[in-house]
Amino acid sequence: MIDVNEPVVAEVDVAVSPVDAFAVFTDRIGAWWPLKTHSILEGGADELVFEGWVGGEIYERVGDVRHHWARITIWEPPTRLGYLWHVNPANPPTDVVVDFLAIEGGTRVRVSHSGWAAFTERADEMRASYAHGWPTVLGAYAHQFEA
């Protein structure tokens, strides 16, 4: 049985500095996030926006309509960011923290996603879904750095 108190952790190494890794993750999220498969809207969105400050928002935009994903809770460029993930108002929010760790030859980007117990009887299902989804998302992110 999965321990729903344990965060989902996914990571990827990229061959750029933490400054560049952080900037691509935040400023260019719309260029790499796989909206065709990881969107709250069927058919995708026109744009994915990441507002880079504590209290800022992550949202999908279709026309003039915003579809909320998250609220920024930690903003420490270029080493750490965090957000309260709440893409579905019918579900409880969860916490995402992304660390940008300098390693030899680049940066390790580590996502830690927690708060699964709030889903009560659906906690295992929701945790498993994100345990499967984050590697796909980080793979799309890492692809931005391939030659």
PDB file of C-alpha atoms in Angstrom:
ATOM      1  CA  MET A   1       0.000   0.000   0.000  1.00  0.00           C
ATOM      2  CA  ILE A   2       1.198   3.513  -0.823  1.00  0.00           C
ATOM      3  CA  ASP A   3       1.908   5.831   2.100  1.00  0.00           C
ATOM      4  CA  VAL A   4      -0.187   8.880   1.248  1.00  0.00           C
ATOM      5  CA  ASN A   5       1.884  10.952   3.668  1.00  0.00           C
ATOM      6  CA  GLU A   6       4.925  10.518   1.419  1.00  0.00           C
ATOM      7  CA  PRO A   7       5.324  13.105  -1.329  1.00  0.00           C
ATOM      8  CA  VAL A   8       5.595  12.186  -4.968  1.00  0.00           C
ATOM      9  CA  VAL A   9       9.183  13.014  -5.927  1.00  0.00           C
ATOM     10  CA  ALA A  10      10.350  13.268  -9.531  1.00  0.00           C
ATOM     11  CA  GLU A  11      13.588  14.700 -10.828  1.00  0.00           C
ATOM     12  CA  VAL A  12      15.529  15.340 -13.984  1.00  0.00           C
ATOM     13  CA  ASP A  13      19.052  16.575 -14.671  1.00  0.00           C
ATOM     14  CA  VAL A  14      19.585  19.295 -17.277  1.00  0.00           C
ATOM     15  CA  ALA A  15      22.897  20.572 -18.636  1.00  0.00           C
ATOM     16  CA  VAL A  16      22.348  24.249 -17.812  1.00  0.00           C
ATOM     17  CA  SER A  17      22.914  26.451 -14.768  1.00  0.00           C
ATOM     18  CA  PRO A  18      20.269  26.729 -12.031  1.00  0.00           C
ATOM     19  CA  VAL A  19      19.588  30.279 -13.259  1.00  0.00           C
ATOM     20  CA  ASP A  20      18.729  29.017 -16.750  1.00  0.00           C
ATOM     21  CA  ALA A  21      16.873  25.946 -15.478  1.00  0.00           C
ATOM     22  CA  PHE A  22      14.713  28.104 -13.213  1.00  0.00           C
ATOM     23  CA  ALA A  23      14.012  30.634 -15.983  1.00  0.00           C
ATOM     24  CA  VAL A  24      12.896  27.964 -18.448  1.00  0.00           C
ATOM     25  CA  PHE A  25      10.714  26.259 -15.830  1.00  0.00           C
ATOM     26  CA  THR A  26       8.932  29.508 -14.981  1.00  0.00           C
ATOM     27  CA  ASP A  27       9.252  32.120 -17.741  1.00  0.00           C
ATOM     28  CA  ARG A  28       8.952  29.611 -20.602  1.00  0.00           C
ATOM     29  CA  ILE A  29       6.492  27.127 -19.065  1.00  0.00           C
ATOM     30  CA  GLY A  30       4.108  27.665 -21.969  1.00  0.00           C
ATOM     31  CA  ALA A  31       6.780  26.489 -24.418  1.00  0.00           C
ATOM     32  CA  TRP A  32       7.447  23.120 -22.790  1.00  0.00           C
ATOM     33  CA  TRP A  33       4.487  22.068 -20.609  1.00  0.00           C
ATOM     34  CA  PRO A  34       2.629  19.253 -22.448  1.00  0.00           C
ATOM     35  CA  LEU A  35      -0.791  20.935 -22.558  1.00  0.00           C
ATOM     36  CA  LYS A  36      -2.173  18.379 -25.019  1.00  0.00           C
ATOM     37  CA  THR A  37      -1.957  15.682 -22.340  1.00  0.00           C
ATOM     38  CA  HIS A  38      -1.661  17.653 -19.086  1.00  0.00           C
ATOM     39  CA  SER A  39      -4.333  20.330 -19.216  1.00  0.00           C
ATOM     40  CA  ILE A  40      -7.524  20.924 -17.279  1.00  0.00           C
ATOM     41  CA  LEU A  41      -9.297  21.720 -20.525  1.00  0.00           C
ATOM     42  CA  GLU A  42     -10.183  19.248 -23.232  1.00  0.00           C
ATOM     43  CA  GLY A  43      -8.608  20.461 -26.421  1.00  0.00           C
ATOM     44  CA  GLY A  44      -5.931  22.452 -24.617  1.00  0.00           C
ATOM     45  CA  ALA A  45      -5.475  26.133 -23.938  1.00  0.00           C
ATOM     46  CA  ASP A  46      -4.204  29.140 -25.845  1.00  0.00           C
ATOM     47  CA  GLU A  47      -1.528  29.856 -23.281  1.00  0.00           C
ATOM     48  CA  LEU A  48      -0.055  28.713 -19.973  1.00  0.00           C
ATOM     49  CA  VAL A  49       1.031  31.567 -17.711  1.00  0.00           C
ATOM     50  CA  PHE A  50       3.367  31.524 -14.695  1.00  0.00           C
ATOM     51  CA  GLU A  51       3.328  34.733 -12.643  1.00  0.00           C
ATOM     52  CA  GLY A  52       6.750  34.851 -10.961  1.00  0.00           C
ATOM     53  CA  TRP A  53       6.157  36.211  -7.466  1.00  0.00           C
ATOM     54  CA  VAL A  54       4.713  35.035  -4.145  1.00  0.00           C
ATOM     55  CA  GLY A  55       0.959  35.308  -4.567  1.00  0.00           C
ATOM     56  CA  GLY A  56       1.273  35.010  -8.352  1.00  0.00           C
ATOM     57  CA  GLU A  57      -0.789  32.502 -10.240  1.00  0.00           C
ATOM     58  CA  ILE A  58      -0.273  29.657 -12.682  1.00  0.00           C
ATOM     59  CA  TYR A  59      -3.179  29.443 -15.087  1.00  0.00           C
ATOM     60  CA  GLU A  60      -4.330  28.332 -18.499  1.00  0.00           C
ATOM     61  CA  ARG A  61      -5.889  30.956 -20.704  1.00  0.00           C
ATOM     62  CA  VAL A  62      -8.456  30.422 -23.429  1.00  0.00           C
ATOM     63  CA  GLY A  63      -9.432  33.697 -25.030  1.00  0.00           C
ATOM     64  CA  ASP A  64      -9.985  36.093 -22.143  1.00  0.00           C
ATOM     65  CA  VAL A  65     -10.863  33.341 -19.659  1.00  0.00           C
ATOM     66  CA  ARG A  66      -8.339  32.159 -17.058  1.00  0.00           C
ATOM     67  CA  HIS A  67      -8.446  28.647 -15.642  1.00  0.00           C
ATOM     68  CA  HIS A  68      -6.600  28.596 -12.321  1.00  0.00           C
ATOM     69  CA  TRP A  69      -3.954  25.931 -11.603  1.00  0.00           C
ATOM     70  CA  ALA A  70      -1.939  27.185  -8.652  1.00  0.00           C
ATOM     71  CA  ARG A  71      -0.928  30.069  -6.368  1.00  0.00           C
ATOM     72  CA  ILE A  72       2.816  30.735  -5.860  1.00  0.00           C
ATOM     73  CA  THR A  73       3.839  30.289  -2.207  1.00  0.00           C
ATOM     74  CA  ILE A  74       7.651  30.203  -2.492  1.00  0.00           C
ATOM     75  CA  TRP A  75       9.667  32.344  -4.893  1.00  0.00           C
ATOM     76  CA  GLU A  76      13.441  32.023  -4.385  1.00  0.00           C
ATOM     77  CA  PRO A  77      15.113  32.259  -7.808  1.00  0.00           C
ATOM     78  CA  PRO A  78      17.146  30.423  -8.913  1.00  0.00           C
ATOM     79  CA  THR A  79      17.009  27.684  -6.261  1.00  0.00           C
ATOM     80  CA  ARG A  80      13.419  27.056  -5.198  1.00  0.00           C
ATOM     81  CA  LEU A  81       9.791  27.701  -5.920  1.00  0.00           C
ATOM     82  CA  GLY A  82       6.590  26.367  -4.477  1.00  0.00           C
ATOM     83  CA  TYR A  83       2.917  26.562  -5.200  1.00  0.00           C
ATOM     84  CA  LEU A  84      -0.441  25.517  -3.860  1.00  0.00           C
ATOM     85  CA  TRP A  85      -1.754  23.258  -6.637  1.00  0.00           C
ATOM     86  CA  HIS A  86      -5.520  23.534  -7.022  1.00  0.00           C
ATOM     87  CA  VAL A  87      -6.489  22.826 -10.621  1.00  0.00           C
ATOM     88  CA  ASN A  88      -9.864  21.371  -9.684  1.00  0.00           C
ATOM     89  CA  PRO A  89     -11.944  23.401  -7.219  1.00  0.00           C
ATOM     90  CA  ALA A  90     -13.840  20.221  -6.282  1.00  0.00           C
ATOM     91  CA  ASN A  91     -10.588  18.698  -4.945  1.00  0.00           C
ATOM     92  CA  PRO A  92      -8.445  19.766  -2.017  1.00  0.00           C
ATOM     93  CA  PRO A  93      -5.281  21.719  -2.845  1.00  0.00           C
ATOM     94  CA  THR A  94      -1.865  20.036  -2.686  1.00  0.00           C
ATOM     95  CA  ASP A  95       1.633  21.436  -2.308  1.00  0.00           C
ATOM     96  CA  VAL A  96       4.358  21.430  -4.951  1.00  0.00           C
ATOM     97  CA  VAL A  97       7.958  22.442  -4.247  1.00  0.00           C
ATOM     98  CA  VAL A  98      10.537  22.549  -7.039  1.00  0.00           C
ATOM     99  CA  ASP A  99      14.231  22.689  -6.153  1.00  0.00           C
ATOM    100  CA  PHE A 100      16.972  23.608  -8.627  1.00  0.00           C
ATOM    101  CA  LEU A 101      20.147  21.981  -7.318  1.00  0.00           C
ATOM    102  CA  ALA A 102      23.535  22.712  -8.854  1.00  0.00           C
ATOM    103  CA  ILE A 103      25.307  19.496  -9.849  1.00  0.00           C
ATOM    104  CA  GLU A 104      28.402  18.813 -11.893  1.00  0.00           C
ATOM    105  CA  GLY A 105      27.557  19.747 -15.474  1.00  0.00           C
ATOM    106  CA  GLY A 106      24.204  21.374 -14.758  1.00  0.00           C
ATOM    107  CA  THR A 107      21.158  21.324 -12.532  1.00  0.00           C
ATOM    108  CA  ARG A 108      19.011  18.669 -10.921  1.00  0.00           C
ATOM    109  CA  VAL A 109      15.378  19.760 -10.943  1.00  0.00           C
ATOM    110  CA  ARG A 110      13.456  18.003  -8.177  1.00  0.00           C
ATOM    111  CA  VAL A 111       9.676  18.203  -7.828  1.00  0.00           C
ATOM    112  CA  SER A 112       8.173  17.201  -4.485  1.00  0.00           C
ATOM    113  CA  HIS A 113       4.365  17.050  -4.520  1.00  0.00           C
ATOM    114  CA  SER A 114       2.575  16.416  -1.206  1.00  0.00           C
ATOM    115  CA  GLY A 115      -0.762  16.706   0.538  1.00  0.00           C
ATOM    116  CA  TRP A 116      -2.375  13.485  -0.671  1.00  0.00           C
ATOM    117  CA  ALA A 117      -4.024  12.607   2.650  1.00  0.00           C
ATOM    118  CA  ALA A 118      -6.489  15.463   2.071  1.00  0.00           C
ATOM    119  CA  PHE A 119      -8.099  13.313  -0.623  1.00  0.00           C
ATOM    120  CA  THR A 120      -9.103  10.760   2.071  1.00  0.00           C
ATOM    121  CA  GLU A 121     -10.494   7.668   0.281  1.00  0.00           C
ATOM    122  CA  ARG A 122      -9.106   8.823  -3.094  1.00  0.00           C
ATOM    123  CA  ALA A 123      -5.600   9.570  -1.767  1.00  0.00           C
ATOM    124  CA  ASP A 124      -3.955   6.448  -3.258  1.00  0.00           C
ATOM    125  CA  GLU A 125      -5.538   7.071  -6.664  1.00  0.00           C
ATOM    126  CA  MET A 126      -4.582  10.749  -6.788  1.00  0.00           C
ATOM    127  CA  ARG A 127      -1.037  10.162  -5.566  1.00  0.00           C
ATOM    128  CA  ALA A 128      -0.540   7.391  -8.139  1.00  0.00           C
ATOM    129  CA  SER A 129      -1.836   9.643 -10.919  1.00  0.00           C
ATOM    130  CA  TYR A 130       0.713  12.347 -10.147  1.00  0.00           C
ATOM    131  CA  ALA A 131       3.486   9.786  -9.590  1.00  0.00           C
ATOM    132  CA  HIS A 132       2.864   8.789 -13.200  1.00  0.00           C
ATOM    133  CA  GLY A 133       2.349  12.345 -14.505  1.00  0.00           C
ATOM    134  CA  TRP A 134       5.355  14.216 -13.113  1.00  0.00           C
ATOM    135  CA  PRO A 135       7.973  12.144 -14.976  1.00  0.00           C
ATOM    136  CA  THR A 136       6.138  12.875 -18.241  1.00  0.00           C
ATOM    137  CA  VAL A 137       6.023  16.595 -17.484  1.00  0.00           C
ATOM    138  CA  LEU A 138       9.703  16.714 -16.474  1.00  0.00           C
ATOM    139  CA  GLY A 139      10.608  14.782 -19.616  1.00  0.00           C
ATOM    140  CA  ALA A 140       8.969  17.500 -21.705  1.00  0.00           C
ATOM    141  CA  TYR A 141      10.862  20.115 -19.680  1.00  0.00           C
ATOM    142  CA  ALA A 142      14.222  18.353 -20.180  1.00  0.00           C
ATOM    143  CA  HIS A 143      13.545  18.120 -23.913  1.00  0.00           C
ATOM    144  CA  GLN A 144      13.895  21.933 -24.080  1.00  0.00           C
ATOM    145  CA  PHE A 145      17.619  21.554 -23.381  1.00  0.00           C
ATOM    146  CA  GLU A 146      18.418  18.855 -25.921  1.00  0.00           C
ATOM    147  CA  ALA A 147      20.505  19.874 -28.910  1.00  0.00           C
TER     148      ALA A 147
END
